[in-house]
CSV table of C-alpha atoms in Angstrom, one decimal:
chain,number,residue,atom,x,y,z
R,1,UNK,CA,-13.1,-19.7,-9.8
R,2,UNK,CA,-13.2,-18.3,-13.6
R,3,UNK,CA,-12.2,-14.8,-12.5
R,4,UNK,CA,-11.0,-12.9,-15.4
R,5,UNK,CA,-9.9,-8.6,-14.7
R,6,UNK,CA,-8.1,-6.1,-16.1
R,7,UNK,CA,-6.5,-4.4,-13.2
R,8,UNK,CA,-5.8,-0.8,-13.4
R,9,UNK,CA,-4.0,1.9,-11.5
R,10,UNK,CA,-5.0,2.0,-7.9
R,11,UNK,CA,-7.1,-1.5,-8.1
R,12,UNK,CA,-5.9,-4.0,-5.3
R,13,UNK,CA,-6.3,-7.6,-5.9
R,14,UNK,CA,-7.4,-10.4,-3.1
R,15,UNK,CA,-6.6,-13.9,-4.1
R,16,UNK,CA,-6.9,-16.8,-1.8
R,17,UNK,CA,-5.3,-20.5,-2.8
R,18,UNK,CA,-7.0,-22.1,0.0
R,19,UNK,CA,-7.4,-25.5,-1.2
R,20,UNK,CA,-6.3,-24.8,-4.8
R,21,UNK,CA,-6.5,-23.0,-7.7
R,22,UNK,CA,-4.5,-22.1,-10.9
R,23,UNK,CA,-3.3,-18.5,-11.3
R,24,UNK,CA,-1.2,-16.2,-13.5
R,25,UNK,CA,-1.2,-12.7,-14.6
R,26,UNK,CA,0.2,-11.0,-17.8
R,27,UNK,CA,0.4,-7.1,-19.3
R,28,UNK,CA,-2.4,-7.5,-21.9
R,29,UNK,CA,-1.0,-4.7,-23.9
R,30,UNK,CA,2.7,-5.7,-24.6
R,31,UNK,CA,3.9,-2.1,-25.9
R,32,UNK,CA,4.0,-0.5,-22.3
R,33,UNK,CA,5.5,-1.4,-19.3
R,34,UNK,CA,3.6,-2.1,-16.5
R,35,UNK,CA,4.5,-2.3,-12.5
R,36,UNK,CA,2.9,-4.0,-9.9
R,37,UNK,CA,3.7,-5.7,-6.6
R,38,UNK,CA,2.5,-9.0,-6.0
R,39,UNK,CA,2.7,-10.0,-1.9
R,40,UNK,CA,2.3,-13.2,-0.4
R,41,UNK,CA,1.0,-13.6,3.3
R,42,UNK,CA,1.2,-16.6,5.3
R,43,UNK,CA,-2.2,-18.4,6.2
R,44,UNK,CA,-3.1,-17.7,10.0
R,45,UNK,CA,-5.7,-21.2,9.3
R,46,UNK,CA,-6.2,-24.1,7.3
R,47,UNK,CA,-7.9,-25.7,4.7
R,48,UNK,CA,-10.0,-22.7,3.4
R,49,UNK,CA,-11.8,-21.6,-0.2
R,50,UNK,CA,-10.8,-19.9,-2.5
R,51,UNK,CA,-11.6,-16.7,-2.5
R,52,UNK,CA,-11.0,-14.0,-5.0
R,53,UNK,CA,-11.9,-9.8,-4.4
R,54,UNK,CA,-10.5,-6.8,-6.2
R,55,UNK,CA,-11.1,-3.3,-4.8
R,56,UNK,CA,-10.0,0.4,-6.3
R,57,UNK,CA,-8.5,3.0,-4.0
R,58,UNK,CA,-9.5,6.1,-5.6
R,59,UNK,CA,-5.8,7.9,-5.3
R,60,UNK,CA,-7.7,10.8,-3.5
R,61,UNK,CA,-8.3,8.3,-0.6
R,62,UNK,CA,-4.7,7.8,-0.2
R,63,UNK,CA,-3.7,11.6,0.4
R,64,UNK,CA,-2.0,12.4,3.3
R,65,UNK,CA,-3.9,9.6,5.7
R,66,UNK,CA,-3.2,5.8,5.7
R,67,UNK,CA,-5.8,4.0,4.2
R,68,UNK,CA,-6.8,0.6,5.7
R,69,UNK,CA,-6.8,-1.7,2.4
R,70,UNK,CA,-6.5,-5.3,3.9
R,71,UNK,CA,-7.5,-6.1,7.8
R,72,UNK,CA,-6.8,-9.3,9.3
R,73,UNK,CA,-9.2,-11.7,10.2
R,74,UNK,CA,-8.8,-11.1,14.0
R,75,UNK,CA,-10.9,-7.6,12.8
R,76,UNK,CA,-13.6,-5.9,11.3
R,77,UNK,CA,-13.7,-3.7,9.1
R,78,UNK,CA,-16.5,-3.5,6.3
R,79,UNK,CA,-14.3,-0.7,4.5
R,80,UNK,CA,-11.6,-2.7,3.3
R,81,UNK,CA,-10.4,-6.8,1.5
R,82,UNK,CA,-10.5,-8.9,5.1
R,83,UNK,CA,-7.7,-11.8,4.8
R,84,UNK,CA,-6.6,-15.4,6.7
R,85,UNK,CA,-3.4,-13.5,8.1
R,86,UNK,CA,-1.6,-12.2,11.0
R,87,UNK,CA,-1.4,-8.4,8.9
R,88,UNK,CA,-3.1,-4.8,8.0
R,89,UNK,CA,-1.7,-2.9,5.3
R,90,UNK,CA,-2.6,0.4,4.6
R,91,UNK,CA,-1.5,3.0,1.9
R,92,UNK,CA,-1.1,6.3,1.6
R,93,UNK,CA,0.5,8.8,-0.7
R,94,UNK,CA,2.2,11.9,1.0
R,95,UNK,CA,2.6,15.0,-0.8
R,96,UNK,CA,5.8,17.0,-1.5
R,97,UNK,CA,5.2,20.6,0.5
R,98,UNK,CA,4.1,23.2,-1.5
R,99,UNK,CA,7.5,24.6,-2.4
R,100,UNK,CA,9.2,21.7,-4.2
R,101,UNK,CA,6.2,20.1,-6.6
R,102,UNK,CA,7.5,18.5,-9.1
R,103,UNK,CA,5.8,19.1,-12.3
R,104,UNK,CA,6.0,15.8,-14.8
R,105,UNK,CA,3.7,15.5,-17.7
R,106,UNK,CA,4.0,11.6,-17.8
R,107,UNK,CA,2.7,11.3,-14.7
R,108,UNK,CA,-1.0,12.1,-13.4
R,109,UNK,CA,-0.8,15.3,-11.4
R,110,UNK,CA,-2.2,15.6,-7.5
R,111,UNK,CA,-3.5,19.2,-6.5
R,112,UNK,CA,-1.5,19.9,-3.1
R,113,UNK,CA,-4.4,21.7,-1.0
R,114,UNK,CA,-2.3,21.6,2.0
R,115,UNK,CA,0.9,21.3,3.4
R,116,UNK,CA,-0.2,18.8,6.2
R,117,UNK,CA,-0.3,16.2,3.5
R,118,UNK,CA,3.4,15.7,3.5
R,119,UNK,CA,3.6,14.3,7.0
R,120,UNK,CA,1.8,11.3,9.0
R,121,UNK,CA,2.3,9.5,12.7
R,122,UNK,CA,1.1,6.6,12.6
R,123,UNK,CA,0.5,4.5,16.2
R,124,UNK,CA,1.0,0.8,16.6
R,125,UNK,CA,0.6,-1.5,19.3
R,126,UNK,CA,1.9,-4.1,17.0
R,127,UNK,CA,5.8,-5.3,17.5
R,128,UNK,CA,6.9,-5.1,14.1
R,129,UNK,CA,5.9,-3.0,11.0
R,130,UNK,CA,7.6,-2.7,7.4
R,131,UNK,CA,7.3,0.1,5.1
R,132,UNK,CA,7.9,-0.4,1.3
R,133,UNK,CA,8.1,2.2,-0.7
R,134,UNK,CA,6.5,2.0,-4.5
R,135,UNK,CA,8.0,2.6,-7.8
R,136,UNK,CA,8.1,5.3,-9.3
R,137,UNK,CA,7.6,7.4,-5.7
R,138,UNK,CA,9.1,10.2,-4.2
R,139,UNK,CA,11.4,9.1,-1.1
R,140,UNK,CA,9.9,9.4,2.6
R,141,UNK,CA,11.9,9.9,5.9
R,142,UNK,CA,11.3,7.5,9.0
R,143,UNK,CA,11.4,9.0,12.9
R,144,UNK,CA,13.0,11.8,11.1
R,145,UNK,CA,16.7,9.0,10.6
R,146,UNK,CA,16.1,7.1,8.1
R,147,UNK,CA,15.5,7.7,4.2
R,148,UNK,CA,13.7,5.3,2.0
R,149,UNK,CA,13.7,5.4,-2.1
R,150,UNK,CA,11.7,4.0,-4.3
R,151,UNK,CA,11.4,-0.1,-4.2
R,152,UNK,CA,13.3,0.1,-1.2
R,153,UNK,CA,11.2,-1.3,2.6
R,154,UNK,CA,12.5,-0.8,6.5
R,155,UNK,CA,10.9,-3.0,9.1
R,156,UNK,CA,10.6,-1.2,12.2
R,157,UNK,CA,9.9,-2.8,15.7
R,158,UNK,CA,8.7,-2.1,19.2
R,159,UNK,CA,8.3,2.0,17.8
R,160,UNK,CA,4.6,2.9,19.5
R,161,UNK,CA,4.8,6.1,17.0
R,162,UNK,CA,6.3,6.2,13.5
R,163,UNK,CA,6.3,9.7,12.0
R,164,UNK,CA,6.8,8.9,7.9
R,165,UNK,CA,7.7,12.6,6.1
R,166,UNK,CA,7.8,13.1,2.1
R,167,UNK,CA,11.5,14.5,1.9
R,168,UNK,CA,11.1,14.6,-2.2
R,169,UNK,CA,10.1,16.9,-4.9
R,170,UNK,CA,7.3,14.6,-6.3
R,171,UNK,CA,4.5,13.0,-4.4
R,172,UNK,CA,5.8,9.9,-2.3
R,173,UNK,CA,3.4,6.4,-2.1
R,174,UNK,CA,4.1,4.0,0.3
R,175,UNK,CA,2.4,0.6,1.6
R,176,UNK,CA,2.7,0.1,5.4
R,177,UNK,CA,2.1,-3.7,7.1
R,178,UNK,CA,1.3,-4.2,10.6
R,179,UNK,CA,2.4,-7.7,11.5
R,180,UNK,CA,1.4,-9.5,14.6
């Protein structure tokens, strides 16, 4: 395919095997850390292209909503990375309320405008979802019973309505998968 990126905070990447192809990834500049997740989905067809999209999330997309990043191919949607697999995943950062921000000058600052951005329900017909939080991320609260940290996921079936709270003192990022 030749593709060649430098991907960068709040870039998703699409890659597609399909038939074949070589791939690898490495942190171009070796004196800083870097920290990314790399998922693999299972194929709902066969013998398909290659295919190969990246896409940014601007971070203030991600505030306090869930943002549809990758729909199945069973839908449309124009507004996000459309893949060959039973899933959506969306993301979304929730924000501490007003009274415990964090302040940390290593990491970029969000402006809290509301305290509504701390809380979502989200509503599935789907049987099973999983949550996983990111690193470094503030920890979120399930159906008000369960806590989540950092780098830690929860998969969570036959719930209609999943109400996901940031509990922390810094803002809290989180991917969330509906399988089917």
């Amino acid at each position: 395919m030749g593709n060649s990126e430098i991907i960068k905070k709040h870039d998703i990447q699409y890659t597609s095997a399909g038939t074949g192809i070589y791939h690898s990834e490495f942190n171009r500049n070796p004196s800083k850390s870097v920290h990314l997740l790399q998922i693999w989905f299972l194929p709902n067809l066969s013998n398909l292209k290659p295919k190969y999209e990246i896409k940014h999330i601007p971070k203030q997309e991600k505030i306090g909503t869930l943002k549809k990043i990758f729909a199945s191919n069973k839908e449309t949607d124009p507004n996000c990375i459309t893949i060959n697999s039973n899933v959506n995943v969306y993301c979304s950062i929730l924000m501490p309320s007003v009274d415990s921000i964090a302040i940390d000058q290593n990491q970029d600052q969000i402006q809290n405008q509301n305290q509504n951005q701390n809380q979502i329900e989200f509503r599935t017909s789907c049987p099973k979802v999983y949550i996983h939080v990111c690193e470094p991320s503030g920890p979120i609260e399930l159906n008000e019973n369960t806590s989540l940290n950092g780098g830690d996921g929860a998969f969570i079936e036959r719930e209609n309505l999943i109400t996901i709270r940031a509990i922390g003192n810094k803002p809290s990022e989180f991917l969330l998968f509906e399988l089917f």
